[in-house]
XYZ file of C-alpha atoms in Angstrom:
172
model
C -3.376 21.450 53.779
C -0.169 21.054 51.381
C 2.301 21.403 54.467
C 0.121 19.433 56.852
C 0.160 16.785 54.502
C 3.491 16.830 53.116
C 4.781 17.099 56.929
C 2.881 14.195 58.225
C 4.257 12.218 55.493
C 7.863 13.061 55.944
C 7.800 12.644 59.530
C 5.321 9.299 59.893
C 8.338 6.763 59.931
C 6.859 3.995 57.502
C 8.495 2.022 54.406
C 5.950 3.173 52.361
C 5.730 6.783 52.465
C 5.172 7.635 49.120
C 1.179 6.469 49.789
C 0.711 9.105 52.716
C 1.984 11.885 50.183
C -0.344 11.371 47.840
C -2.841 13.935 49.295
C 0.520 16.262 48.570
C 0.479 15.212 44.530
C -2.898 15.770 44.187
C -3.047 19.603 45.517
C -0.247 19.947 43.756
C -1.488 18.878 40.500
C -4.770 21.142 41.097
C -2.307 23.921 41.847
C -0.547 23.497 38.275
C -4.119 22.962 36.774
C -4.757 26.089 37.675
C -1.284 27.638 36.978
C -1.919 26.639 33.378
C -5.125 27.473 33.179
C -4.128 31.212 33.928
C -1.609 31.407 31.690
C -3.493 30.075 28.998
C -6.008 32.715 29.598
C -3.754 35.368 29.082
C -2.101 33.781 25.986
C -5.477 34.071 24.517
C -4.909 38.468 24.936
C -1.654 38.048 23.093
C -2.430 36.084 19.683
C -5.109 33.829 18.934
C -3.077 30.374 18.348
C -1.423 30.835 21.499
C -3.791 29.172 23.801
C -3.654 26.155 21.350
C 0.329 26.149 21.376
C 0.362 25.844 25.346
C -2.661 23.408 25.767
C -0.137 21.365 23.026
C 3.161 22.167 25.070
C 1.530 21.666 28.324
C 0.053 18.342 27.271
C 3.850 17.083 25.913
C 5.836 18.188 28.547
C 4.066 15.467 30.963
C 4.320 12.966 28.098
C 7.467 12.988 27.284
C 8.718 12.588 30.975
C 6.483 9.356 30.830
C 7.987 8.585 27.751
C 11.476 9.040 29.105
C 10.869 7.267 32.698
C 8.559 4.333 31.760
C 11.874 1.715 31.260
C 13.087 2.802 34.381
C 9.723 1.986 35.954
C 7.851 -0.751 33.821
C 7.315 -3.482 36.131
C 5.799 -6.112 33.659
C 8.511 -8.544 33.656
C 8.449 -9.238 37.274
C 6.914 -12.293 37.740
C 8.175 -13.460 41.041
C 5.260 -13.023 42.832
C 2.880 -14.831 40.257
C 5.770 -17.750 40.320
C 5.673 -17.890 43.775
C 1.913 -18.741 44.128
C 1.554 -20.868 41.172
C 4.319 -22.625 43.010
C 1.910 -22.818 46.138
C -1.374 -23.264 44.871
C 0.086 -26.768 42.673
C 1.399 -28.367 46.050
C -0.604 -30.896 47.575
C -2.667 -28.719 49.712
C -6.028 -30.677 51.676
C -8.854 -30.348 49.824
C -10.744 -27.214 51.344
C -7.749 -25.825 53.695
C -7.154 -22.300 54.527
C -4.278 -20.614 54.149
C -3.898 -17.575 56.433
C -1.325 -15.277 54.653
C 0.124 -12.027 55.140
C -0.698 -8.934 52.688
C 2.225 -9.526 50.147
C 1.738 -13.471 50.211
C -1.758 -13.134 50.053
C -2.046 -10.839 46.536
C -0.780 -13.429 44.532
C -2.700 -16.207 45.275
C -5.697 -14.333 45.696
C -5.139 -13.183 41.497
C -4.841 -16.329 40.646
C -7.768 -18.250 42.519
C -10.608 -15.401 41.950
C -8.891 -14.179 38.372
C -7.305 -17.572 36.698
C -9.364 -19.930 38.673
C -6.780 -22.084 40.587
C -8.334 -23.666 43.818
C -11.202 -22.069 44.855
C -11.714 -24.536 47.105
C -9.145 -22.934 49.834
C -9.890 -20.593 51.900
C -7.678 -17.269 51.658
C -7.411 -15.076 54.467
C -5.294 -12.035 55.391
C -5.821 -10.520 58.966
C -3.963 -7.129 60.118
C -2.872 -8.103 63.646
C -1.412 -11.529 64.950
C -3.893 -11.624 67.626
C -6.689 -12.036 64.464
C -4.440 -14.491 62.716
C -4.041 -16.323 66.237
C -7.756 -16.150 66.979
C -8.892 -17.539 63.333
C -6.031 -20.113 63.348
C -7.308 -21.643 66.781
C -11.148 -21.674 65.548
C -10.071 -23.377 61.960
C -7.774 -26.224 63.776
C -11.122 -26.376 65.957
C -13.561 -26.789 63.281
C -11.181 -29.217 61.574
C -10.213 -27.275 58.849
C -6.179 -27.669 57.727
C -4.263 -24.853 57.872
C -1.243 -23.907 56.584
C 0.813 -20.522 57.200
C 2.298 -18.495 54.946
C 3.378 -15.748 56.868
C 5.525 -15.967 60.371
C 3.394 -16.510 63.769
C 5.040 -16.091 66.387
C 4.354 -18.518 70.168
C 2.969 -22.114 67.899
C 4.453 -24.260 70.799
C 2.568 -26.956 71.243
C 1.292 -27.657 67.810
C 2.218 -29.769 65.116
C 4.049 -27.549 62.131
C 5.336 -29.229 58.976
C 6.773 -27.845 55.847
C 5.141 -28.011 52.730
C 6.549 -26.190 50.278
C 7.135 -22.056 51.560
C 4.277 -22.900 53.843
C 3.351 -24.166 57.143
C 1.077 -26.621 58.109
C -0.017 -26.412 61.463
C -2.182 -28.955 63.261
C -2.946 -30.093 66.851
């Protein structure tokens, strides 16, 4: 399962590989689990405080990796993305539009209406194909509803776009 997994991942050609080797990490981490687990047990035959030593060395080791890595990786001070759609949820969006994002737009404003409470009166939506985004754009404009875009849509020719802000307002 280790090598299917780990093969899959390497050779599936995405940007974010690192999510289809997770299966990998975790059968990994059960292997060491084990690993430890066994050599604990035989500590014990040896002296009585050495299953206590490892248990304590096994438990540092990890920490102090975290301890050394966790500037390189803290991520707390990035605030674009909550900038961004504070920017876009204070324009002067209609009352009760939808805005029809894709997945990295759409986290953002999605925080802040459900979590802070910033303008639960629009309508979020994220689709996975552009034949979904196409189909709910043309039923919204039907209904009524303003829309704006905040992700690229390709073949809009014959509608009315206009720029507000990083997104697009498209009408008929």
């Amino acid at each position: 399962a280790f090598v299917a997994y780990g093969l899959y991942g390497l050779i599936y050609l995405v940007p974010d590989v690192a999510v289809f080797l997770l299966p990998t990490h975790l059968l990994l981490a059960l292997w060491m689990g084990l690993g430890a687990g066994a050599v604990i047990r035989r500590a014990a035959r040896l002296a009585a405080w050495a299953p206590a030593f490892l248990v304590a060395l096994l438990t540092f080791l990890p920490a102090a990796g975290v301890a050394a890595n966790l500037p390189q990786v803290d991520q707390s001070q990035r605030t674009e993305a909550e900038g961004w759609g504070r920017y876009v949820l204070g324009l002067p969006l209609a009352p009760g539009a939808a805005i029809l994002a894709d997945g990295e737009k759409f986290a953002p404003l999605y925080y802040l209406q459900q979590v802070e409470g910033f303008r639960p009166d629009l309508d979020l939506v994220v689709h996975f194909t552009e034949e979904e985004y196409r189909i709910d754009l043309d039923a919204r404009l039907a209904a009524g509803q303003t829309v704006y875009l905040a992700r690229y849509l390709p073949h809009l020719e014959g509608f009315y776009l206009r720029s507000v802000g990083p997104l697009v307002e498209v009408a008929t």
